[in-house]
Coordinates of C-alpha atoms and ligand atoms in Angstrom, one line a residue:
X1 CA 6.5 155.9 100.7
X2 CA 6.8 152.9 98.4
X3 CA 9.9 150.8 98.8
X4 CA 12.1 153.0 100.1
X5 CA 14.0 152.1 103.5
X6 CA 15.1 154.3 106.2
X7 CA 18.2 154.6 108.4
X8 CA 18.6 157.1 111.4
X9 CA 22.0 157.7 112.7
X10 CA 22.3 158.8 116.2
X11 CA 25.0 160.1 118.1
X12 CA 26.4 159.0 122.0
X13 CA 29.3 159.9 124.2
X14 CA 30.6 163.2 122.4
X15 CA 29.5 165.5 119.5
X16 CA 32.1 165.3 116.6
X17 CA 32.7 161.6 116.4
X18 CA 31.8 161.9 112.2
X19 CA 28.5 161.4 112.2
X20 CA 28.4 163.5 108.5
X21 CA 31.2 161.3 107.4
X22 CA 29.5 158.1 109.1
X23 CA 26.4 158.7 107.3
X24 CA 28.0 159.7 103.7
X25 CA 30.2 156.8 103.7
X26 CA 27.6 154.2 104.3
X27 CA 25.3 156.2 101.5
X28 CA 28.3 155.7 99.4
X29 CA 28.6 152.2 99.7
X30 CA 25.0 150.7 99.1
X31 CA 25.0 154.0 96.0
X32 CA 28.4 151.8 94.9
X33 CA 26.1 148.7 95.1
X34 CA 23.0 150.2 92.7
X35 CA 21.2 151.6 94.9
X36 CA 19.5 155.3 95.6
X37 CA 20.7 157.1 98.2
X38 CA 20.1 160.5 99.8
X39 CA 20.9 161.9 103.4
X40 CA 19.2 164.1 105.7
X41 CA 20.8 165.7 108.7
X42 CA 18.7 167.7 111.4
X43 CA 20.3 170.0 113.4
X44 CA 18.8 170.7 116.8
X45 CA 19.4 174.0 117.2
X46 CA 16.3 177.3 117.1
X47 CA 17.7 179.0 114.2
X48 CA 15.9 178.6 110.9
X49 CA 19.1 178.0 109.2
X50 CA 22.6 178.5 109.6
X51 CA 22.5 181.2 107.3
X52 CA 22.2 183.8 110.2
X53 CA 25.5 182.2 112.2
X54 CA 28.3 183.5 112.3
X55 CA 31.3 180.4 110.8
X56 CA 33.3 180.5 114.3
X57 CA 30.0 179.3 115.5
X58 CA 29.0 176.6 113.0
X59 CA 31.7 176.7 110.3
X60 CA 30.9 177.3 106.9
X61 CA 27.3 177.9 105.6
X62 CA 27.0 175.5 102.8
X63 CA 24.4 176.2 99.6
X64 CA 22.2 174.1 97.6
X65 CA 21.2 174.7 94.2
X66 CA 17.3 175.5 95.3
X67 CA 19.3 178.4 97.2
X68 CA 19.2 176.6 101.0
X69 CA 21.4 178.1 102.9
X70 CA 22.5 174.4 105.4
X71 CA 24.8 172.3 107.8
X72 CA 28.5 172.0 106.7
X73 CA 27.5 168.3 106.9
X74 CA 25.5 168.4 103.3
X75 CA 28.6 169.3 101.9
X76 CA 30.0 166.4 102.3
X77 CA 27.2 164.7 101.5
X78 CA 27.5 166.0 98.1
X79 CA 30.9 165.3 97.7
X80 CA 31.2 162.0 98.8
X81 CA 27.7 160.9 96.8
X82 CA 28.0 163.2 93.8
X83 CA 24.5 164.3 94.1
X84 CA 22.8 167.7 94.7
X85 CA 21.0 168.4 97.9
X86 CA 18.3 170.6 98.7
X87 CA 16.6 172.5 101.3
X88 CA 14.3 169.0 102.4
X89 CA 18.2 167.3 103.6
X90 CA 18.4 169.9 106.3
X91 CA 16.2 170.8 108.7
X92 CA 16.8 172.4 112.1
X93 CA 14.1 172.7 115.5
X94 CA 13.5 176.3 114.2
X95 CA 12.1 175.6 110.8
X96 CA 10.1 172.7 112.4
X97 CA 8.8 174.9 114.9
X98 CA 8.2 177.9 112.1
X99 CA 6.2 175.3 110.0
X100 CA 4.5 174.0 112.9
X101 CA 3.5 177.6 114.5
X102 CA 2.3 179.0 110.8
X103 CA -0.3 175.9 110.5
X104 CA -1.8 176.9 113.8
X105 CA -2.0 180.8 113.1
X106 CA -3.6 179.7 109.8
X107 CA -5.8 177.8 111.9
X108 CA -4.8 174.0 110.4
X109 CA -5.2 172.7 114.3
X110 CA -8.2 174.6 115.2
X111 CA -9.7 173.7 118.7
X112 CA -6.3 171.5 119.7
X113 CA -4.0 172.3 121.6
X114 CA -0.3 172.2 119.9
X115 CA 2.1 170.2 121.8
X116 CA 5.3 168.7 121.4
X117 CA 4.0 165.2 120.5
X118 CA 2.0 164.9 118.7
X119 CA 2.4 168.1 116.4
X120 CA 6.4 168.7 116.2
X121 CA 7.1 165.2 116.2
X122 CA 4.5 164.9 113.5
X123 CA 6.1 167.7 111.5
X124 CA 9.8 166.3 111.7
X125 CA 8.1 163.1 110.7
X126 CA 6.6 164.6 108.2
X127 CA 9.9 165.8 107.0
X128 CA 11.7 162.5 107.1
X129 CA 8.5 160.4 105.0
X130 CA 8.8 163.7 102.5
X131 CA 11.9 162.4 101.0
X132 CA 10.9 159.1 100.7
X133 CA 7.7 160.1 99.1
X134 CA 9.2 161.7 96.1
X135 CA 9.9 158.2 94.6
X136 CA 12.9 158.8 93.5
X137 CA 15.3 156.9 96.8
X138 CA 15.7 153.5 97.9
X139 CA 17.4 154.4 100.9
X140 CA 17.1 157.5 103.0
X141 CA 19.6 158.6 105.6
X142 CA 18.6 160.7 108.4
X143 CA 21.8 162.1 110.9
X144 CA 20.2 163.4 113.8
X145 CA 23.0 166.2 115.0
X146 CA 23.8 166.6 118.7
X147 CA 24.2 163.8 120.9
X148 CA 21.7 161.4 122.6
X149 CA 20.6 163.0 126.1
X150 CA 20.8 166.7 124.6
X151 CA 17.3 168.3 125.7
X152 CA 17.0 169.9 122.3
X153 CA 17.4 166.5 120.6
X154 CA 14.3 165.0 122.3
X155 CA 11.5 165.5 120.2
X156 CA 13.9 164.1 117.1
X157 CA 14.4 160.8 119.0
X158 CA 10.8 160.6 119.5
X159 CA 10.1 161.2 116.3
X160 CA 12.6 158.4 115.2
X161 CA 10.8 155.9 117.7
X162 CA 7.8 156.5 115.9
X163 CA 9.0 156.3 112.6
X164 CA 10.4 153.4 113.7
X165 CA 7.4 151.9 114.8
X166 CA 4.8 153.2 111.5
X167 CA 7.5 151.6 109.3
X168 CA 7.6 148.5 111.0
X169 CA 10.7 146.0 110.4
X170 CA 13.1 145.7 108.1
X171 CA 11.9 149.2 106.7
X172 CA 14.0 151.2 109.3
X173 CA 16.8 151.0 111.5
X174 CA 18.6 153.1 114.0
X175 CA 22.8 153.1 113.9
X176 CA 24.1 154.8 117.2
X177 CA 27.7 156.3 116.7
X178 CA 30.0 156.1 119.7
X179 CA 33.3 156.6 121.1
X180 CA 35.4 154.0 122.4
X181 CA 38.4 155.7 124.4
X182 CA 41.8 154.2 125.2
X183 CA 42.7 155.3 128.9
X184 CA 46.4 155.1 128.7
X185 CA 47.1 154.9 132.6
X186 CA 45.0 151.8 132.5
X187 CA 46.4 150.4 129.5
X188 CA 43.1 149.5 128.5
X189 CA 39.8 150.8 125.6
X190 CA 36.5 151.6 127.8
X191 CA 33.3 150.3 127.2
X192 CA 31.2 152.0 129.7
X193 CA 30.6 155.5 128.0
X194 CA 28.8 153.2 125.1
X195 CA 27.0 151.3 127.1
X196 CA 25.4 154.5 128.9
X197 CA 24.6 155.9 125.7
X198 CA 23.4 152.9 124.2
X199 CA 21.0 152.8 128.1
X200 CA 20.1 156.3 126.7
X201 CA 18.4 155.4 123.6
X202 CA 16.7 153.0 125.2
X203 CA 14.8 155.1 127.8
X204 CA 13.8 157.0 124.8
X205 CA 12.3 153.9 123.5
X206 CA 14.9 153.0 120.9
X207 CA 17.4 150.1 120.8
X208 CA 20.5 150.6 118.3
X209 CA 20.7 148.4 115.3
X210 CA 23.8 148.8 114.7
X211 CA 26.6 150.4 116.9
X212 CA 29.5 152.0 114.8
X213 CA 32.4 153.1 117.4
X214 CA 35.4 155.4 116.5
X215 CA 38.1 154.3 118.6
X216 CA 41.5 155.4 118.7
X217 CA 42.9 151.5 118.7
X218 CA 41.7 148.4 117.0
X219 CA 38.5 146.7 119.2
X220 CA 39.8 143.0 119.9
X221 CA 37.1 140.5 120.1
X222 CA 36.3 140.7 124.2
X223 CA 35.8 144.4 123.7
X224 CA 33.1 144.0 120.9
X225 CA 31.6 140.9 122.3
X226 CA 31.2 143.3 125.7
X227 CA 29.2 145.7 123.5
X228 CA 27.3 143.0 122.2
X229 CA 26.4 142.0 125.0
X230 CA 25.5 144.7 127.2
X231 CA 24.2 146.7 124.1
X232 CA 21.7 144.0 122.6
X233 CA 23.2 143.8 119.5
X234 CA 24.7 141.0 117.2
X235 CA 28.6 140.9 117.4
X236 CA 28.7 141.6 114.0
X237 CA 27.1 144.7 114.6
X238 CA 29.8 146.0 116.5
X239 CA 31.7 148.2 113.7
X240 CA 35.2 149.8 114.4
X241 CA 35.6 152.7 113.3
X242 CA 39.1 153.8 113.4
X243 CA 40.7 157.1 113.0
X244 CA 41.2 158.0 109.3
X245 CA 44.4 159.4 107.8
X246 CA 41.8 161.4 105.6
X247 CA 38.0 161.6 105.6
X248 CA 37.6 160.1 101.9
X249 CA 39.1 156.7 103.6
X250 CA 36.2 156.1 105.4
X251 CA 34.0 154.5 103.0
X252 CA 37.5 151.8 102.5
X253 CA 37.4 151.2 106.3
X254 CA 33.3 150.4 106.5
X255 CA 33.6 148.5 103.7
X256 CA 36.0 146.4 105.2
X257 CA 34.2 146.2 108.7
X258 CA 31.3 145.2 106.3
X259 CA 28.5 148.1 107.6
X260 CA 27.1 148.0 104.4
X261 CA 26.7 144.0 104.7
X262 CA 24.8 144.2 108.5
X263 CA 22.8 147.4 106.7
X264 CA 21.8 145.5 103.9
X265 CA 20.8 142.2 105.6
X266 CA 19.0 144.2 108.2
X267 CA 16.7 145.9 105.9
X268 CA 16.1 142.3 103.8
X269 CA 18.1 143.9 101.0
X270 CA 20.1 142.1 98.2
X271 CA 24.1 142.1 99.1
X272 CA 25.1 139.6 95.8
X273 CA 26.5 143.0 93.4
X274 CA 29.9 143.9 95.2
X275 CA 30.1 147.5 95.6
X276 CA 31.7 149.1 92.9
X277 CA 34.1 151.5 94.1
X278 CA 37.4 151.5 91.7
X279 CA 36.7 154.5 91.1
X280 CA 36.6 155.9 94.5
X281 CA 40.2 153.9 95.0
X282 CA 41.8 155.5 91.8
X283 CA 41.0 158.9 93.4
X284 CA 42.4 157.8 96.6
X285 CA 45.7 156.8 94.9
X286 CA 45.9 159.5 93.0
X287 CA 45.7 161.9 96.3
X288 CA 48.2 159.2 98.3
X289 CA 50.7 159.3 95.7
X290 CA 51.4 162.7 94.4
X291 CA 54.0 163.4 91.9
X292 CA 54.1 167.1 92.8
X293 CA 53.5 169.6 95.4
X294 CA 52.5 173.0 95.2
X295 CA 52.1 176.0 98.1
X296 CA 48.5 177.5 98.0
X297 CA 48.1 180.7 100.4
X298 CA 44.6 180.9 101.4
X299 CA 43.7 184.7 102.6
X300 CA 41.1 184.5 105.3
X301 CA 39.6 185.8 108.1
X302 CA 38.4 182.4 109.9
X303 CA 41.8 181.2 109.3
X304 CA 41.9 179.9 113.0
X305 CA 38.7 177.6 112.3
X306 CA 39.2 175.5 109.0
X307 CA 35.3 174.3 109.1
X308 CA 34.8 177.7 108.1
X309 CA 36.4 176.6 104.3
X310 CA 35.7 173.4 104.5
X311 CA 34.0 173.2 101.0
X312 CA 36.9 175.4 99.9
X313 CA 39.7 173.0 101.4
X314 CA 37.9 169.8 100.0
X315 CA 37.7 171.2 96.1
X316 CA 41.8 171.6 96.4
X317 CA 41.8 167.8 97.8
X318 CA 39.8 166.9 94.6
X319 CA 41.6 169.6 92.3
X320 CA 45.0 168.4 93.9
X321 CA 44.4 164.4 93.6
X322 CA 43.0 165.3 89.7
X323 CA 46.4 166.9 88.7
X324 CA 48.6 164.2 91.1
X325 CA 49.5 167.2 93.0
X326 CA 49.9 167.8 96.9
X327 CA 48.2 170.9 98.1
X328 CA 50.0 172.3 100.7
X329 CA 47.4 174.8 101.9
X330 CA 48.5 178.0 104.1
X331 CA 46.0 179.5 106.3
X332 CA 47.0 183.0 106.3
X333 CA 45.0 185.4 108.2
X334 CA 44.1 188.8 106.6
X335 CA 44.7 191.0 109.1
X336 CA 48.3 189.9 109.5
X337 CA 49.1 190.8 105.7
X338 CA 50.7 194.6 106.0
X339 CA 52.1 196.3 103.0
X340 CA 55.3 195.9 104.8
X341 CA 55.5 192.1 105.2
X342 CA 53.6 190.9 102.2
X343 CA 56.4 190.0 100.3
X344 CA 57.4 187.6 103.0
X345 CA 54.3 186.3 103.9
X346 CA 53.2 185.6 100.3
X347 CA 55.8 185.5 97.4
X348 CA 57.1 182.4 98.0
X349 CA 53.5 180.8 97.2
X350 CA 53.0 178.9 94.0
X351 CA 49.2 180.4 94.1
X352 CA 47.1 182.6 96.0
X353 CA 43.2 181.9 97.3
X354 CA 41.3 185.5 98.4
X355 CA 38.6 183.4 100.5
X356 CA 34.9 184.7 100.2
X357 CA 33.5 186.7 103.6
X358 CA 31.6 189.5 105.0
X359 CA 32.0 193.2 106.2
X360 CA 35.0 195.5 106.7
X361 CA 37.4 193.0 109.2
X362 CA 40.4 191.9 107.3
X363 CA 39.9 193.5 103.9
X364 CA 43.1 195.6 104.1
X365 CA 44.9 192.4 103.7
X366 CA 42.8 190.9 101.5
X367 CA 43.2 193.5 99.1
X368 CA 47.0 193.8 99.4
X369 CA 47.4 189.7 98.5
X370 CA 45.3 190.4 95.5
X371 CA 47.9 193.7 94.6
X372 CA 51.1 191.2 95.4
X373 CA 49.1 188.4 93.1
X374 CA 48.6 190.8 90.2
X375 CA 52.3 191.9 90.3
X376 CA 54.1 189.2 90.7
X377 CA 52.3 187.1 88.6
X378 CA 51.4 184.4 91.2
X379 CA 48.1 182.6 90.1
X380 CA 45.1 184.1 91.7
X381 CA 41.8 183.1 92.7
X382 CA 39.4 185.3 94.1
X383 CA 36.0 183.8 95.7
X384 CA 33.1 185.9 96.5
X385 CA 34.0 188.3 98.1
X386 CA 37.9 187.7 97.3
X387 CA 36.7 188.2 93.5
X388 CA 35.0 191.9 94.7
X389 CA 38.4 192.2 96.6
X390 CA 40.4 192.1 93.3
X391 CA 38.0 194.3 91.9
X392 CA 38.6 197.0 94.6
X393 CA 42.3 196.4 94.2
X394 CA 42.6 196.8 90.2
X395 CA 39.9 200.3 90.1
X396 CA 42.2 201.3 92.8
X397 CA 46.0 200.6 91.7
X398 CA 46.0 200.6 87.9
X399 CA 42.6 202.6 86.8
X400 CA 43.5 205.0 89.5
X401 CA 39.8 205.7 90.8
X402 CA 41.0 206.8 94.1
X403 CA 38.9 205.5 97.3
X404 CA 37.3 202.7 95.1
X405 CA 35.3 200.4 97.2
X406 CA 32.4 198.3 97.8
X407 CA 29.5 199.8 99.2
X408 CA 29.4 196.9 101.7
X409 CA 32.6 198.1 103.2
X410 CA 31.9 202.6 102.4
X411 CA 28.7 203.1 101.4
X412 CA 30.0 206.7 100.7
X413 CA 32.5 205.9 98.4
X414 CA 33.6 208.2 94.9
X415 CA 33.4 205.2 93.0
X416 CA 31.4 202.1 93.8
X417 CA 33.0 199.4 91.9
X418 CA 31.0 197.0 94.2
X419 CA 27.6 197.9 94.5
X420 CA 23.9 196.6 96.1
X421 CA 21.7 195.1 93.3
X422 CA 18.8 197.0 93.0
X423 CA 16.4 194.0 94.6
X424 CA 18.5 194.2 97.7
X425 CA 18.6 198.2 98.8
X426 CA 15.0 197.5 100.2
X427 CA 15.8 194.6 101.9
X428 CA 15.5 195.0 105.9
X429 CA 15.7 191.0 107.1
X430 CA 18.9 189.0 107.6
X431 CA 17.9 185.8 107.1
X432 CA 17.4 184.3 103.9
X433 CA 17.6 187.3 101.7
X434 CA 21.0 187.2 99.7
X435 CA 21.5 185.9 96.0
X436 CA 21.3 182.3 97.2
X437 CA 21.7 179.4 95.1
X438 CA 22.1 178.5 91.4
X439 CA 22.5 180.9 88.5
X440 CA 23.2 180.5 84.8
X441 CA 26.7 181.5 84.0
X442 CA 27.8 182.7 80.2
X443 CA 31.6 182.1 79.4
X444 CA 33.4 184.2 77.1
X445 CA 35.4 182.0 74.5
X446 CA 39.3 182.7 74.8
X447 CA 39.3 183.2 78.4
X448 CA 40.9 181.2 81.6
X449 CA 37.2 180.7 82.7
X450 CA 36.2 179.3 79.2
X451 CA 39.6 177.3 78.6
X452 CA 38.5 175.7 82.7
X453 CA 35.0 174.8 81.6
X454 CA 35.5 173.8 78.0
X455 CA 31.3 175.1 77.7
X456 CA 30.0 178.1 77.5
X457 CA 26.8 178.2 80.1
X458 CA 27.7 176.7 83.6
X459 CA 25.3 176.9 86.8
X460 CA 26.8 177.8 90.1
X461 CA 25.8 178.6 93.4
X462 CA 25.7 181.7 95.2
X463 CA 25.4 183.9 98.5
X464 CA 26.1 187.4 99.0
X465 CA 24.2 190.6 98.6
X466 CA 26.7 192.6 96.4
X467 CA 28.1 192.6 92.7
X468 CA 29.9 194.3 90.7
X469 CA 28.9 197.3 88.6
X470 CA 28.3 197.7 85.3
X471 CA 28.8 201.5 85.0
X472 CA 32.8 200.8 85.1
X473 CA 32.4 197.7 82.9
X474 CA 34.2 199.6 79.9
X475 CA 36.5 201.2 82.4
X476 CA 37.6 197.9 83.1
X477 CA 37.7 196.2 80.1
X478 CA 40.5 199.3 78.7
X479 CA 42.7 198.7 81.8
X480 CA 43.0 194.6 81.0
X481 CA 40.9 193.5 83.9
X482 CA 37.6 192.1 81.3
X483 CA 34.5 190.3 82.6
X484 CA 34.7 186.4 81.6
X485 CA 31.3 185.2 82.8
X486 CA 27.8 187.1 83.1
X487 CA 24.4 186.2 83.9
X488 CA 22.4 185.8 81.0
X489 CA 19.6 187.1 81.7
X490 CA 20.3 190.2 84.0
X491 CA 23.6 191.4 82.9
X492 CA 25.1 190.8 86.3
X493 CA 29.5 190.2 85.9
X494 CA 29.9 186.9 87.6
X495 CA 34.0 186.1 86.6
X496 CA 36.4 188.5 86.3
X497 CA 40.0 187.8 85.0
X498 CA 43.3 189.8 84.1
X499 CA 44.3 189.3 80.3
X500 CA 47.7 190.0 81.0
X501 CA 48.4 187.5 83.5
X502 CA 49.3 183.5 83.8
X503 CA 45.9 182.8 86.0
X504 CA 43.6 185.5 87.9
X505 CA 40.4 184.6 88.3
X506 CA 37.8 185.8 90.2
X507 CA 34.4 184.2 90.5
X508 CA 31.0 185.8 92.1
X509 CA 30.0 182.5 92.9
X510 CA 31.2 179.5 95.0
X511 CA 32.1 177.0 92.7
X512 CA 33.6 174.8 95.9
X513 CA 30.1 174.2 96.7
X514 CA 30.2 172.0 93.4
X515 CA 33.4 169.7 93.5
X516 CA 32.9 166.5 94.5
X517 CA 35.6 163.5 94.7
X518 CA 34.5 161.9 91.4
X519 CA 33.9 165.9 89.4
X520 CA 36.9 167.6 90.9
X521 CA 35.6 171.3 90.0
X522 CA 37.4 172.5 87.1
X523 CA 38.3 176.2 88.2
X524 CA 40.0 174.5 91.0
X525 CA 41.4 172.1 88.6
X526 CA 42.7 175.1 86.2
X527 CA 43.9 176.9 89.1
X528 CA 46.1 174.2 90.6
X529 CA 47.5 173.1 86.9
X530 CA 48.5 177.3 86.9
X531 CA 50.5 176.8 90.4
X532 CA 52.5 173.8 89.3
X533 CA 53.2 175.9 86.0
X534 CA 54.3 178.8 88.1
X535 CA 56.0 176.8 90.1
X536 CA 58.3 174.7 87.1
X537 CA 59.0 177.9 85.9
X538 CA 60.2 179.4 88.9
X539 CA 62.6 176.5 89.8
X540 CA 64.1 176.4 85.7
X541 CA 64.6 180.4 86.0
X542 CA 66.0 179.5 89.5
X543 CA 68.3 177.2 88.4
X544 CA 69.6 179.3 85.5
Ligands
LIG1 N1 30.1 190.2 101.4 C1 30.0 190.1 100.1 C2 28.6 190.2 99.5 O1 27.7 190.1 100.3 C3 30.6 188.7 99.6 C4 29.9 187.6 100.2 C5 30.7 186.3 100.1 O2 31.9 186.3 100.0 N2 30.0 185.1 100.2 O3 28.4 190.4 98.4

């Protein structure tokens, strides 16, 4: 393991008090002081990933670069640390169990008998130590998801116990994230719901380090001196955390209730650098204080649960803070958008976001903002399946091939401008089995995608089973629709974009998966700067 230091963060009272942001903020800080940082979140539920769930049940299915298909959480991991995660930062009961249960048919336990403790525990330790071993962290954050008390949690707390106990002191230590509500017929903030969570942990054997409690109102002294005292920890300990006017102030608000301080003396680590976080601030002032504002529509199906583009509403919040510009996103469902009330629904936009998605639901409308996009020359970014969409859209409208489709949405179709690679039409499984993670991008010179990049090879993730195909390359490239980005090595169209246009873009991949606060992503970037420009021009032809 050699030096490098653990920290578990539980969670008490009520799921969605933060933990992700808890845990990314604090890895932020002691990163801003010099050290390495990575998180790890375990989610307690049977599947093997979330790639199977559907986003109204878990929000969106974020990718890593080795192709992992995780928790929403590692997203902001990413974001708020500007590192790349990987398949070992998320691990759910399912793919400890899998692991577990293939080790005993290969006959690894042969003559036990495979139990909770010590085999599962032993396997989730296993996955905690594993990022430590690799040498390359100081610090290792692991968010257990769920709350304390949760049967599924269990063996996850026990595991933490343990690892607790193998590390010995000042190698580990347990932060429990609470809630803190204000009962406004009394007047008064509550203490009680922490202190049974806190009584929780401890029949599992573990006593909170550190107690970090989101509150609605400022904790005066008696209320943290309460916790303190029926909690077992120091007062200092006691961290407020308030609610945030936006999620990237959270590091600002630890900072100031000094978590990283109490983390760092607790593991017997060196707090005399300052954490250097000017650059963290600039960003925040530039996303506080915009100079201009620009309407976004973003065409979805999910539209009613925003986790579900979380990654995709995050890269505008970089994109928008890079070019001092508020992004006022729309949700606009797709199956609202007729032929009929398109106009009014979408042409007073300064840009228009086709979101990424699966299966037939909604496509109608999808196709019909990419039409209104391409006429009225309202900046246009396609993602995933919202690239395929435009695709559909222009083989349709101006190449004329009537009853164009993808094969996704009729396998039957005249002309199948989106098509199954060839190393998917034999594929029988769900899980696991799309074009997942990073592939090498070529950029043509003298396009929008090149002119976004300034390079010419990128890497960017993936996830989806279809693409488009080659046989109407030409077909395409005649009608002014031309291919901007391929993959090197097999061919395969990964950007699309108009020639005859401001800014329509359409990427196969997710490039929201790869902005982060200090690398806004530059598609995003370019896409934005295209608004604002279609917006200045509007209002000077408006005012003419
Ligand atoms: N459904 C499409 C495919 O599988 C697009 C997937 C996506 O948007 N992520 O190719």
């Amino acid at each position: 393991m050699g030096n490098t230091k653990f920290i578990f963060v539980t969670g008490g009272v009520t799921s969605s008090l933060g933990k992700g942001i808890i845990s990314a903020s604090l890895g932020k800080l002691l990163q801003a002081r010099g050290l390495k940082v990575t998180i790890q979140k375990f989610d307690p539920y049977i599947n093997i990933d979330p790639g199977t769930l559907n986003p109204y049940e878990h929000g969106e299915c974020y990718v890593t670069d080795d192709g992992a298909e995780t928790d929403l959480d590692l997203g902001h991991y990413e974001r708020f640390l500007n590192i790349t995660t990987s398949q070992a930062n998320n691990v759910t009961t399912g793919r400890i169990y899998y692991n577990v249960i293939t080790k005993e048919r290969k006959g690894d336990y042969l003559g036990k008998t495979v139990q909770v403790v010590p085999h599962i525990t032993d396997e989730i330790k296993r996955s905690i130590f594993s990022l430590g071993e690799t040498g390359d962290y100081d610090i290792v954050i692991t968010e257990i998801g769920g709350c304390v008390g949760d049967i599924e949690s269990l063996p996850f707390i026990e595991a933490v116990r343990q690892a607790r106990w193998d590390l010995g002191a000042n190698n580990a230590l347990v932060i429990h994230l609470t809630l803190v509500p204000y009962l406004k017929s009394a007047g008064e903030l509550k203490t009680k719901p922490t202190q049974h969570s806190v009584k929780q942990l401890l029949e599992s054997g573990i006593q909170p380090d550190i107690l970090v409690c989101r509150s609605e109102h400022r904790l005066p002294m008696d209320i943290r001196k309460k916790m303190a005292l029926f909690c077992n920890v120091h007062i200092n300990s006691v961290i407020e955390a308030l609610d945030a006017e936006t999620i990237y102030d959270v590091p600002i608000l630890m900072r100031k209730e000094k978590l990283d301080e109490r983390v760092l003396s607790k593991l017997k680590l060196s707090n005399k650098t300052e954490p250097d976080i000017d650059r963290w601030k600039e960003f925040l002032g530039r996303h506080k204080n915009p100079t201009n504002e620009v309407k976004i529509a973003l065409v979805g199906k999910y539209v009613e649960l925003p986790d579900a583009y979380k990654s995709i509403a995050e890269a505008f919040t970089h994109a928008g803070a890079e070019n001092e510009c508020r992004v006022n996103l729309e949700w606009v469902h797709s199956e609202e958008i007729t032929s009929e009330n398109v106009l009014s629904l979408l042409a007073n936009m300064d840009g228009i976001l086709v979101a990424p998605g699966f299966g037939e639901r909604g496509i109608q409308g999808k196709l019909i903002a990419a039409q209104i996009a391409r006429e009225q020359r309202i900046p246009f970014f396609g993602i995933c399946l919202g690239m395929q969409c435009a695709v559909i859209e222009f083989a349709r409208n101006v190449l004329n091939l009537e009853g164009a489709n993808s094969t996704e949405m009729d396998p039957e179709t005249a002309h199948p401008v989106i098509g199954l690679m060839e190393e998917q039409k034999n594929i029988t499984q769900m899980g696991g089995t799309m074009r997942l993670g990073a592939y090498v991008c070529r950029l043509n010179k003298g396009t929008k995608a090149y002119q976004a990049y300034d390079k010419f090879s990128v890497t960017e993730r993936h996830r989806h089973r279809y693409e488009f195909n080659n046989t109407y390359l030409e077909d395409f490239k005649k009608g002014g629709m031309i291919a901007s980005g391929k993959n090197p090595d097999t061919g395969l169209v990964e950007m699309i974009e108009l020639k005859d246009h401001p800014w329509y873009v359409g990427s196969q991949f997710h490039p929201e998966l790869k902005s982060t606060v200090l690398t806004p992503h530059p598609l995003f970037v370019n896409f934005i700067k295209a608004a604002i420009g279609y917006k200045k021009d509007k209002e000077s032809k408006d005012n003419k």
